[in-house]
Amino acid sequence: DAKTTQPPSMDCAEGRAANLPCNHSTISGNEYVYWYRQIHSQGPQYIIHGLKNNETNEMASLIITEDRKSSTLILPHATLRDTAVYYCIVRVLGSNYQLIWGAGTKLIIKP
Amino acid sequence: GAVVSQHPSRVICKSGTSVKIECRSLDFQATTMFWYRQFPKQSLMLMATSNEGSKATYEQGVEKDKFLINHASLTLSTLTVTSAHPEDSSFYICSAPTSVHEQFFGPGTRLTVL
């Protein structure tokens, strides 16, 4: 699975959009991009995934560049409860459901 | 969404004792579950893949005789830390996939070995 690079930390004001970048320049054509988050002392939570089209659900939007070498997770109206570590993971679909976790981005939402 | 529970949420034990952690899928069946370990300020590290009806698959460097995994049914996997030592103190998390794209995680178990 391709490696991802994320900034170690970011701040965002409450109510504003939080844009979390992820670089996956070695991604291959059959690898999906997944985003999970982990609130302190809790298990991770699935947010969204995509292959090449932009995706949106009730939690967030995922924007994938045309060359698929990077993506951005957007939390449209960040709240204090969105403070967490956000993980961008790239994975090939298959019988193996394993996820390889990087260091993630610590997002702090400030009032 | 689907729910995965873990029990206990927190356990403190003496060095040399064994500790069992349960992971249950409450509203779906899971033929596969994953066990992770997370040390403070670090990311999740996959320990093993628990398979219902067959032996668990352990990641390199994880001692299978120390971390016993039993996938007793389609909704229950257990991790037993045998002869626990202070260096085994960590946050243990399980997960179960509900589709090829989505996994649900338990709330984690904080193990402290004195």
PDB file of C-alpha atoms in Angstrom:
ATOM      1  CA  ASP A   1       0.000   0.000   0.000  1.00  0.00           C
ATOM      2  CA  ALA A   2       1.205   3.512  -0.808  1.00  0.00           C
ATOM      3  CA  LYS A   3       2.599   5.759   1.918  1.00  0.00           C
ATOM      4  CA  THR A   4       0.832   8.931   3.002  1.00  0.00           C
ATOM      5  CA  THR A   5       2.204  12.198   4.367  1.00  0.00           C
ATOM      6  CA  GLN A   6       0.180  14.514   6.589  1.00  0.00           C
ATOM      7  CA  PRO A   7       1.067  17.619   8.583  1.00  0.00           C
ATOM      8  CA  PRO A   8       1.527  16.705  12.257  1.00  0.00           C
ATOM      9  CA  SER A   9      -0.878  19.328  13.538  1.00  0.00           C
ATOM     10  CA  MET A  10      -3.353  22.001  12.499  1.00  0.00           C
ATOM     11  CA  ASP A  11      -5.597  24.542  14.184  1.00  0.00           C
ATOM     12  CA  CYS A  12      -9.004  25.684  13.018  1.00  0.00           C
ATOM     13  CA  ALA A  13     -11.516  28.133  14.443  1.00  0.00           C
ATOM     14  CA  GLU A  14     -14.854  26.778  15.544  1.00  0.00           C
ATOM     15  CA  GLY A  15     -17.488  27.218  12.857  1.00  0.00           C
ATOM     16  CA  ARG A  16     -14.984  27.500  10.056  1.00  0.00           C
ATOM     17  CA  ALA A  17     -14.147  24.853   7.494  1.00  0.00           C
ATOM     18  CA  ALA A  18     -11.246  22.588   8.416  1.00  0.00           C
ATOM     19  CA  ASN A  19      -9.176  21.470   5.443  1.00  0.00           C
ATOM     20  CA  LEU A  20      -6.834  18.576   6.129  1.00  0.00           C
ATOM     21  CA  PRO A  21      -4.309  17.735   3.401  1.00  0.00           C
ATOM     22  CA  CYS A  22      -2.809  14.362   2.606  1.00  0.00           C
ATOM     23  CA  ASN A  23      -0.055  13.556   0.155  1.00  0.00           C
ATOM     24  CA  HIS A  24      -0.012  10.123  -1.473  1.00  0.00           C
ATOM     25  CA  SER A  25       2.212  10.693  -4.479  1.00  0.00           C
ATOM     26  CA  THR A  26       2.973   6.984  -4.989  1.00  0.00           C
ATOM     27  CA  ILE A  27      -0.661   5.903  -5.051  1.00  0.00           C
ATOM     28  CA  SER A  28      -1.508   3.309  -7.674  1.00  0.00           C
ATOM     29  CA  GLY A  29      -4.607   3.169  -9.816  1.00  0.00           C
ATOM     30  CA  ASN A  30      -6.442   0.598  -7.722  1.00  0.00           C
ATOM     31  CA  GLU A  31      -5.773   2.140  -4.319  1.00  0.00           C
ATOM     32  CA  TYR A  32      -8.508   3.897  -2.406  1.00  0.00           C
ATOM     33  CA  VAL A  33      -8.065   6.841  -0.043  1.00  0.00           C
ATOM     34  CA  TYR A  34      -9.644   6.429   3.404  1.00  0.00           C
ATOM     35  CA  TRP A  35     -10.016   8.891   6.252  1.00  0.00           C
ATOM     36  CA  TYR A  36     -10.499   7.936   9.868  1.00  0.00           C
ATOM     37  CA  ARG A  37     -10.307  10.022  13.006  1.00  0.00           C
ATOM     38  CA  GLN A  38      -9.524   9.200  16.609  1.00  0.00           C
ATOM     39  CA  ILE A  39     -10.787  11.318  19.437  1.00  0.00           C
ATOM     40  CA  HIS A  40      -8.581  11.157  22.497  1.00  0.00           C
ATOM     41  CA  SER A  41      -8.719   7.801  24.323  1.00  0.00           C
ATOM     42  CA  GLN A  42     -11.353   6.385  21.980  1.00  0.00           C
ATOM     43  CA  GLY A  43     -11.305   3.952  19.095  1.00  0.00           C
ATOM     44  CA  PRO A  44     -10.985   5.355  15.572  1.00  0.00           C
ATOM     45  CA  GLN A  45     -14.048   6.330  13.572  1.00  0.00           C
ATOM     46  CA  TYR A  46     -14.521   5.912   9.826  1.00  0.00           C
ATOM     47  CA  ILE A  47     -15.174   9.206   8.035  1.00  0.00           C
ATOM     48  CA  ILE A  48     -15.113   8.762   4.285  1.00  0.00           C
ATOM     49  CA  HIS A  49     -13.344   7.082   1.394  1.00  0.00           C
ATOM     50  CA  GLY A  50     -12.861   7.635  -2.334  1.00  0.00           C
ATOM     51  CA  LEU A  51     -11.083   6.373  -5.428  1.00  0.00           C
ATOM     52  CA  LYS A  52     -10.898   9.287  -7.840  1.00  0.00           C
ATOM     53  CA  ASN A  53     -14.154  11.210  -7.668  1.00  0.00           C
ATOM     54  CA  ASN A  54     -14.884  13.715  -4.951  1.00  0.00           C
ATOM     55  CA  GLU A  55     -17.108  12.318  -2.234  1.00  0.00           C
ATOM     56  CA  THR A  56     -19.411  13.850   0.348  1.00  0.00           C
ATOM     57  CA  ASN A  57     -21.327  12.416   3.258  1.00  0.00           C
ATOM     58  CA  GLU A  58     -22.918  13.749   6.418  1.00  0.00           C
ATOM     59  CA  MET A  59     -19.565  14.099   8.136  1.00  0.00           C
ATOM     60  CA  ALA A  60     -17.202  15.479   5.542  1.00  0.00           C
ATOM     61  CA  SER A  61     -16.161  15.967   1.938  1.00  0.00           C
ATOM     62  CA  LEU A  62     -13.191  14.339   0.258  1.00  0.00           C
ATOM     63  CA  ILE A  63     -11.493  16.126  -2.593  1.00  0.00           C
ATOM     64  CA  ILE A  64      -9.020  14.053  -4.622  1.00  0.00           C
ATOM     65  CA  THR A  65      -6.781  15.785  -7.144  1.00  0.00           C
ATOM     66  CA  GLU A  66      -7.021  14.720 -10.759  1.00  0.00           C
ATOM     67  CA  ASP A  67      -3.619  13.016 -10.658  1.00  0.00           C
ATOM     68  CA  ARG A  68      -4.681  11.355  -7.375  1.00  0.00           C
ATOM     69  CA  LYS A  69      -1.387  12.276  -5.729  1.00  0.00           C
ATOM     70  CA  SER A  70      -3.036  14.206  -2.954  1.00  0.00           C
ATOM     71  CA  SER A  71      -6.376  14.708  -1.285  1.00  0.00           C
ATOM     72  CA  THR A  72      -8.082  17.016   1.166  1.00  0.00           C
ATOM     73  CA  LEU A  73     -10.601  16.168   3.827  1.00  0.00           C
ATOM     74  CA  ILE A  74     -13.003  19.014   4.488  1.00  0.00           C
ATOM     75  CA  LEU A  75     -15.049  19.387   7.661  1.00  0.00           C
ATOM     76  CA  PRO A  76     -17.418  22.151   6.542  1.00  0.00           C
ATOM     77  CA  HIS A  77     -18.327  23.641   9.924  1.00  0.00           C
ATOM     78  CA  ALA A  78     -15.877  22.470  12.535  1.00  0.00           C
ATOM     79  CA  THR A  79     -17.033  22.120  16.126  1.00  0.00           C
ATOM     80  CA  LEU A  80     -15.039  21.568  19.300  1.00  0.00           C
ATOM     81  CA  ARG A  81     -16.008  17.892  19.141  1.00  0.00           C
ATOM     82  CA  ASP A  82     -14.075  17.569  15.888  1.00  0.00           C
ATOM     83  CA  THR A  83     -10.803  17.916  17.791  1.00  0.00           C
ATOM     84  CA  ALA A  84      -9.057  14.625  17.059  1.00  0.00           C
ATOM     85  CA  VAL A  85      -6.220  12.954  15.196  1.00  0.00           C
ATOM     86  CA  TYR A  86      -7.163  12.478  11.546  1.00  0.00           C
ATOM     87  CA  TYR A  87      -5.624   9.621   9.598  1.00  0.00           C
ATOM     88  CA  CYS A  88      -5.343   9.401   5.828  1.00  0.00           C
ATOM     89  CA  ILE A  89      -4.835   5.810   4.684  1.00  0.00           C
ATOM     90  CA  VAL A  90      -4.316   4.402   1.210  1.00  0.00           C
ATOM     91  CA  ARG A  91      -5.290   0.807   0.569  1.00  0.00           C
ATOM     92  CA  VAL A  92      -5.859  -1.660  -2.224  1.00  0.00           C
ATOM     93  CA  LEU A  93      -9.170  -3.474  -2.114  1.00  0.00           C
ATOM     94  CA  GLY A  94      -8.921  -7.171  -1.562  1.00  0.00           C
ATOM     95  CA  SER A  95      -9.622  -9.953   0.871  1.00  0.00           C
ATOM     96  CA  ASN A  96      -7.256  -8.313   3.336  1.00  0.00           C
ATOM     97  CA  TYR A  97      -9.046  -5.582   5.259  1.00  0.00           C
ATOM     98  CA  GLN A  98      -5.925  -4.411   7.047  1.00  0.00           C
ATOM     99  CA  LEU A  99      -5.317  -0.705   7.538  1.00  0.00           C
ATOM    100  CA  ILE A 100      -1.804   0.677   7.926  1.00  0.00           C
ATOM    101  CA  TRP A 101      -1.812   3.729  10.186  1.00  0.00           C
ATOM    102  CA  GLY A 102       0.560   6.662   9.838  1.00  0.00           C
ATOM    103  CA  ALA A 103       1.068   9.435  12.350  1.00  0.00           C
ATOM    104  CA  GLY A 104      -1.990  11.425  11.271  1.00  0.00           C
ATOM    105  CA  THR A 105      -2.806  15.111  11.784  1.00  0.00           C
ATOM    106  CA  LYS A 106      -3.745  16.410  15.204  1.00  0.00           C
ATOM    107  CA  LEU A 107      -6.584  18.856  14.500  1.00  0.00           C
ATOM    108  CA  ILE A 108      -7.407  21.289  17.260  1.00  0.00           C
ATOM    109  CA  ILE A 109     -10.608  23.266  16.973  1.00  0.00           C
ATOM    110  CA  LYS A 110     -10.407  26.518  18.898  1.00  0.00           C
ATOM    111  CA  PRO A 111     -13.399  28.465  20.230  1.00  0.00           C
TER     112      PRO A 111
ATOM    113  CA  GLY B   1     -23.725   2.559  12.118  1.00  0.00           C
ATOM    114  CA  ALA B   2     -22.505  -0.773  13.390  1.00  0.00           C
ATOM    115  CA  VAL B   3     -21.356  -1.102  16.996  1.00  0.00           C
ATOM    116  CA  VAL B   4     -18.293  -2.832  18.368  1.00  0.00           C
ATOM    117  CA  SER B   5     -17.904  -3.132  22.121  1.00  0.00           C
ATOM    118  CA  GLN B   6     -14.915  -3.967  24.264  1.00  0.00           C
ATOM    119  CA  HIS B   7     -14.745  -5.192  27.824  1.00  0.00           C
ATOM    120  CA  PRO B   8     -13.289  -4.128  30.109  1.00  0.00           C
ATOM    121  CA  SER B   9     -12.687  -0.499  29.248  1.00  0.00           C
ATOM    122  CA  ARG B  10      -9.927  -0.249  31.811  1.00  0.00           C
ATOM    123  CA  VAL B  11      -7.947  -2.841  33.734  1.00  0.00           C
ATOM    124  CA  ILE B  12      -5.121  -2.666  36.229  1.00  0.00           C
ATOM    125  CA  CYS B  13      -3.277  -5.859  37.054  1.00  0.00           C
ATOM    126  CA  LYS B  14      -0.150  -7.062  38.770  1.00  0.00           C
ATOM    127  CA  SER B  15       2.892  -8.145  36.831  1.00  0.00           C
ATOM    128  CA  GLY B  16       2.764 -11.831  35.947  1.00  0.00           C
ATOM    129  CA  THR B  17      -0.992 -12.139  35.766  1.00  0.00           C
ATOM    130  CA  SER B  18      -3.086 -12.721  32.645  1.00  0.00           C
ATOM    131  CA  VAL B  19      -5.723 -10.361  31.346  1.00  0.00           C
ATOM    132  CA  LYS B  20      -8.538 -11.164  28.928  1.00  0.00           C
ATOM    133  CA  ILE B  21     -10.078  -8.487  26.717  1.00  0.00           C
ATOM    134  CA  GLU B  22     -13.316  -9.138  24.866  1.00  0.00           C
ATOM    135  CA  CYS B  23     -14.350  -7.617  21.557  1.00  0.00           C
ATOM    136  CA  ARG B  24     -17.943  -8.013  20.415  1.00  0.00           C
ATOM    137  CA  SER B  25     -19.770  -6.988  17.282  1.00  0.00           C
ATOM    138  CA  LEU B  26     -23.205  -6.102  18.616  1.00  0.00           C
ATOM    139  CA  ASP B  27     -25.369  -5.877  15.508  1.00  0.00           C
ATOM    140  CA  PHE B  28     -23.439  -7.654  12.799  1.00  0.00           C
ATOM    141  CA  GLN B  29     -21.391 -10.769  12.280  1.00  0.00           C
ATOM    142  CA  ALA B  30     -17.648 -10.523  11.878  1.00  0.00           C
ATOM    143  CA  THR B  31     -15.627 -13.409  10.492  1.00  0.00           C
ATOM    144  CA  THR B  32     -12.567 -11.191  10.797  1.00  0.00           C
ATOM    145  CA  MET B  33     -11.559  -8.876  13.592  1.00  0.00           C
ATOM    146  CA  PHE B  34      -8.364  -6.952  14.109  1.00  0.00           C
ATOM    147  CA  TRP B  35      -6.437  -6.259  17.304  1.00  0.00           C
ATOM    148  CA  TYR B  36      -4.327  -3.132  17.636  1.00  0.00           C
ATOM    149  CA  ARG B  37      -2.054  -1.724  20.304  1.00  0.00           C
ATOM    150  CA  GLN B  38      -1.455   1.975  20.780  1.00  0.00           C
ATOM    151  CA  PHE B  39       1.202   3.470  23.023  1.00  0.00           C
ATOM    152  CA  PRO B  40       0.887   7.081  24.254  1.00  0.00           C
ATOM    153  CA  LYS B  41       1.237   9.692  21.510  1.00  0.00           C
ATOM    154  CA  GLN B  42       1.749   6.981  18.897  1.00  0.00           C
ATOM    155  CA  SER B  43      -0.357   5.601  16.094  1.00  0.00           C
ATOM    156  CA  LEU B  44      -2.184   2.297  16.035  1.00  0.00           C
ATOM    157  CA  MET B  45      -0.072  -0.769  15.458  1.00  0.00           C
ATOM    158  CA  LEU B  46      -1.730  -3.890  14.115  1.00  0.00           C
ATOM    159  CA  MET B  47      -0.999  -6.867  16.331  1.00  0.00           C
ATOM    160  CA  ALA B  48      -3.010  -9.647  14.752  1.00  0.00           C
ATOM    161  CA  THR B  49      -5.944 -10.636  12.599  1.00  0.00           C
ATOM    162  CA  SER B  50      -8.522 -12.765  14.338  1.00  0.00           C
ATOM    163  CA  ASN B  51     -10.329 -15.261  12.111  1.00  0.00           C
ATOM    164  CA  GLU B  52     -13.479 -17.076  13.134  1.00  0.00           C
ATOM    165  CA  GLY B  53     -12.950 -20.806  12.907  1.00  0.00           C
ATOM    166  CA  SER B  54      -9.222 -20.683  12.314  1.00  0.00           C
ATOM    167  CA  LYS B  55      -6.000 -19.529  13.891  1.00  0.00           C
ATOM    168  CA  ALA B  56      -5.161 -15.877  14.234  1.00  0.00           C
ATOM    169  CA  THR B  57      -2.545 -14.303  12.016  1.00  0.00           C
ATOM    170  CA  TYR B  58       0.078 -12.358  13.934  1.00  0.00           C
ATOM    171  CA  GLU B  59       2.149  -9.434  12.713  1.00  0.00           C
ATOM    172  CA  GLN B  60       5.895  -9.685  12.743  1.00  0.00           C
ATOM    173  CA  GLY B  61       7.327  -9.192  16.190  1.00  0.00           C
ATOM    174  CA  VAL B  62       4.109 -10.026  18.062  1.00  0.00           C
ATOM    175  CA  GLU B  63       4.462 -13.115  20.234  1.00  0.00           C
ATOM    176  CA  LYS B  64       1.561 -15.444  19.590  1.00  0.00           C
ATOM    177  CA  ASP B  65       2.141 -17.324  22.852  1.00  0.00           C
ATOM    178  CA  LYS B  66       1.946 -14.124  24.828  1.00  0.00           C
ATOM    179  CA  PHE B  67      -1.038 -12.580  23.084  1.00  0.00           C
ATOM    180  CA  LEU B  68      -3.567 -15.377  22.754  1.00  0.00           C
ATOM    181  CA  ILE B  69      -6.452 -14.723  20.406  1.00  0.00           C
ATOM    182  CA  ASN B  70      -9.627 -16.773  20.254  1.00  0.00           C
ATOM    183  CA  HIS B  71     -12.394 -15.978  17.781  1.00  0.00           C
ATOM    184  CA  ALA B  72     -15.059 -18.033  19.507  1.00  0.00           C
ATOM    185  CA  SER B  73     -18.037 -16.986  17.424  1.00  0.00           C
ATOM    186  CA  LEU B  74     -19.088 -14.642  14.650  1.00  0.00           C
ATOM    187  CA  THR B  75     -19.583 -11.863  17.199  1.00  0.00           C
ATOM    188  CA  LEU B  76     -16.801 -12.421  19.737  1.00  0.00           C
ATOM    189  CA  SER B  77     -13.026 -12.309  19.687  1.00  0.00           C
ATOM    190  CA  THR B  78     -10.889 -12.335  22.812  1.00  0.00           C
ATOM    191  CA  LEU B  79      -7.315 -11.222  23.379  1.00  0.00           C
ATOM    192  CA  THR B  80      -5.534 -12.640  26.399  1.00  0.00           C
ATOM    193  CA  VAL B  81      -2.326 -10.988  27.491  1.00  0.00           C
ATOM    194  CA  THR B  82      -0.499 -13.756  29.341  1.00  0.00           C
ATOM    195  CA  SER B  83       2.044 -13.091  32.071  1.00  0.00           C
ATOM    196  CA  ALA B  84       1.626  -9.371  31.631  1.00  0.00           C
ATOM    197  CA  HIS B  85       4.523  -7.044  32.377  1.00  0.00           C
ATOM    198  CA  PRO B  86       4.690  -3.255  32.710  1.00  0.00           C
ATOM    199  CA  GLU B  87       5.871  -2.918  29.108  1.00  0.00           C
ATOM    200  CA  ASP B  88       2.553  -4.463  28.006  1.00  0.00           C
ATOM    201  CA  SER B  89       0.732  -1.454  29.426  1.00  0.00           C
ATOM    202  CA  SER B  90      -1.021   0.103  26.470  1.00  0.00           C
ATOM    203  CA  PHE B  91      -4.339   0.941  24.829  1.00  0.00           C
ATOM    204  CA  TYR B  92      -5.729  -2.128  23.077  1.00  0.00           C
ATOM    205  CA  ILE B  93      -8.312  -1.613  20.340  1.00  0.00           C
ATOM    206  CA  CYS B  94     -10.242  -4.080  18.227  1.00  0.00           C
ATOM    207  CA  SER B  95     -12.033  -3.518  14.955  1.00  0.00           C
ATOM    208  CA  ALA B  96     -14.313  -5.413  12.621  1.00  0.00           C
ATOM    209  CA  PRO B  97     -15.053  -4.716   8.965  1.00  0.00           C
ATOM    210  CA  THR B  98     -18.654  -4.444   7.875  1.00  0.00           C
ATOM    211  CA  SER B  99     -17.837  -4.069   4.193  1.00  0.00           C
ATOM    212  CA  VAL B 100     -14.796  -3.923   1.960  1.00  0.00           C
ATOM    213  CA  HIS B 101     -14.567  -0.207   2.701  1.00  0.00           C
ATOM    214  CA  GLU B 102     -15.695   0.314   6.277  1.00  0.00           C
ATOM    215  CA  GLN B 103     -14.434  -0.869   9.645  1.00  0.00           C
ATOM    216  CA  PHE B 104     -15.879  -0.205  13.040  1.00  0.00           C
ATOM    217  CA  PHE B 105     -13.690   0.090  16.076  1.00  0.00           C
ATOM    218  CA  GLY B 106     -14.249  -0.714  19.687  1.00  0.00           C
ATOM    219  CA  PRO B 107     -13.817   1.996  22.319  1.00  0.00           C
ATOM    220  CA  GLY B 108     -10.523   0.508  23.466  1.00  0.00           C
ATOM    221  CA  THR B 109      -9.199  -1.086  26.643  1.00  0.00           C
ATOM    222  CA  ARG B 110      -6.619   0.698  28.764  1.00  0.00           C
ATOM    223  CA  LEU B 111      -4.303  -1.883  30.326  1.00  0.00           C
ATOM    224  CA  THR B 112      -2.001  -0.889  33.141  1.00  0.00           C
ATOM    225  CA  VAL B 113       0.385  -3.499  34.499  1.00  0.00           C
ATOM    226  CA  LEU B 114       1.920  -2.659  37.858  1.00  0.00           C
TER     227      LEU B 114
END
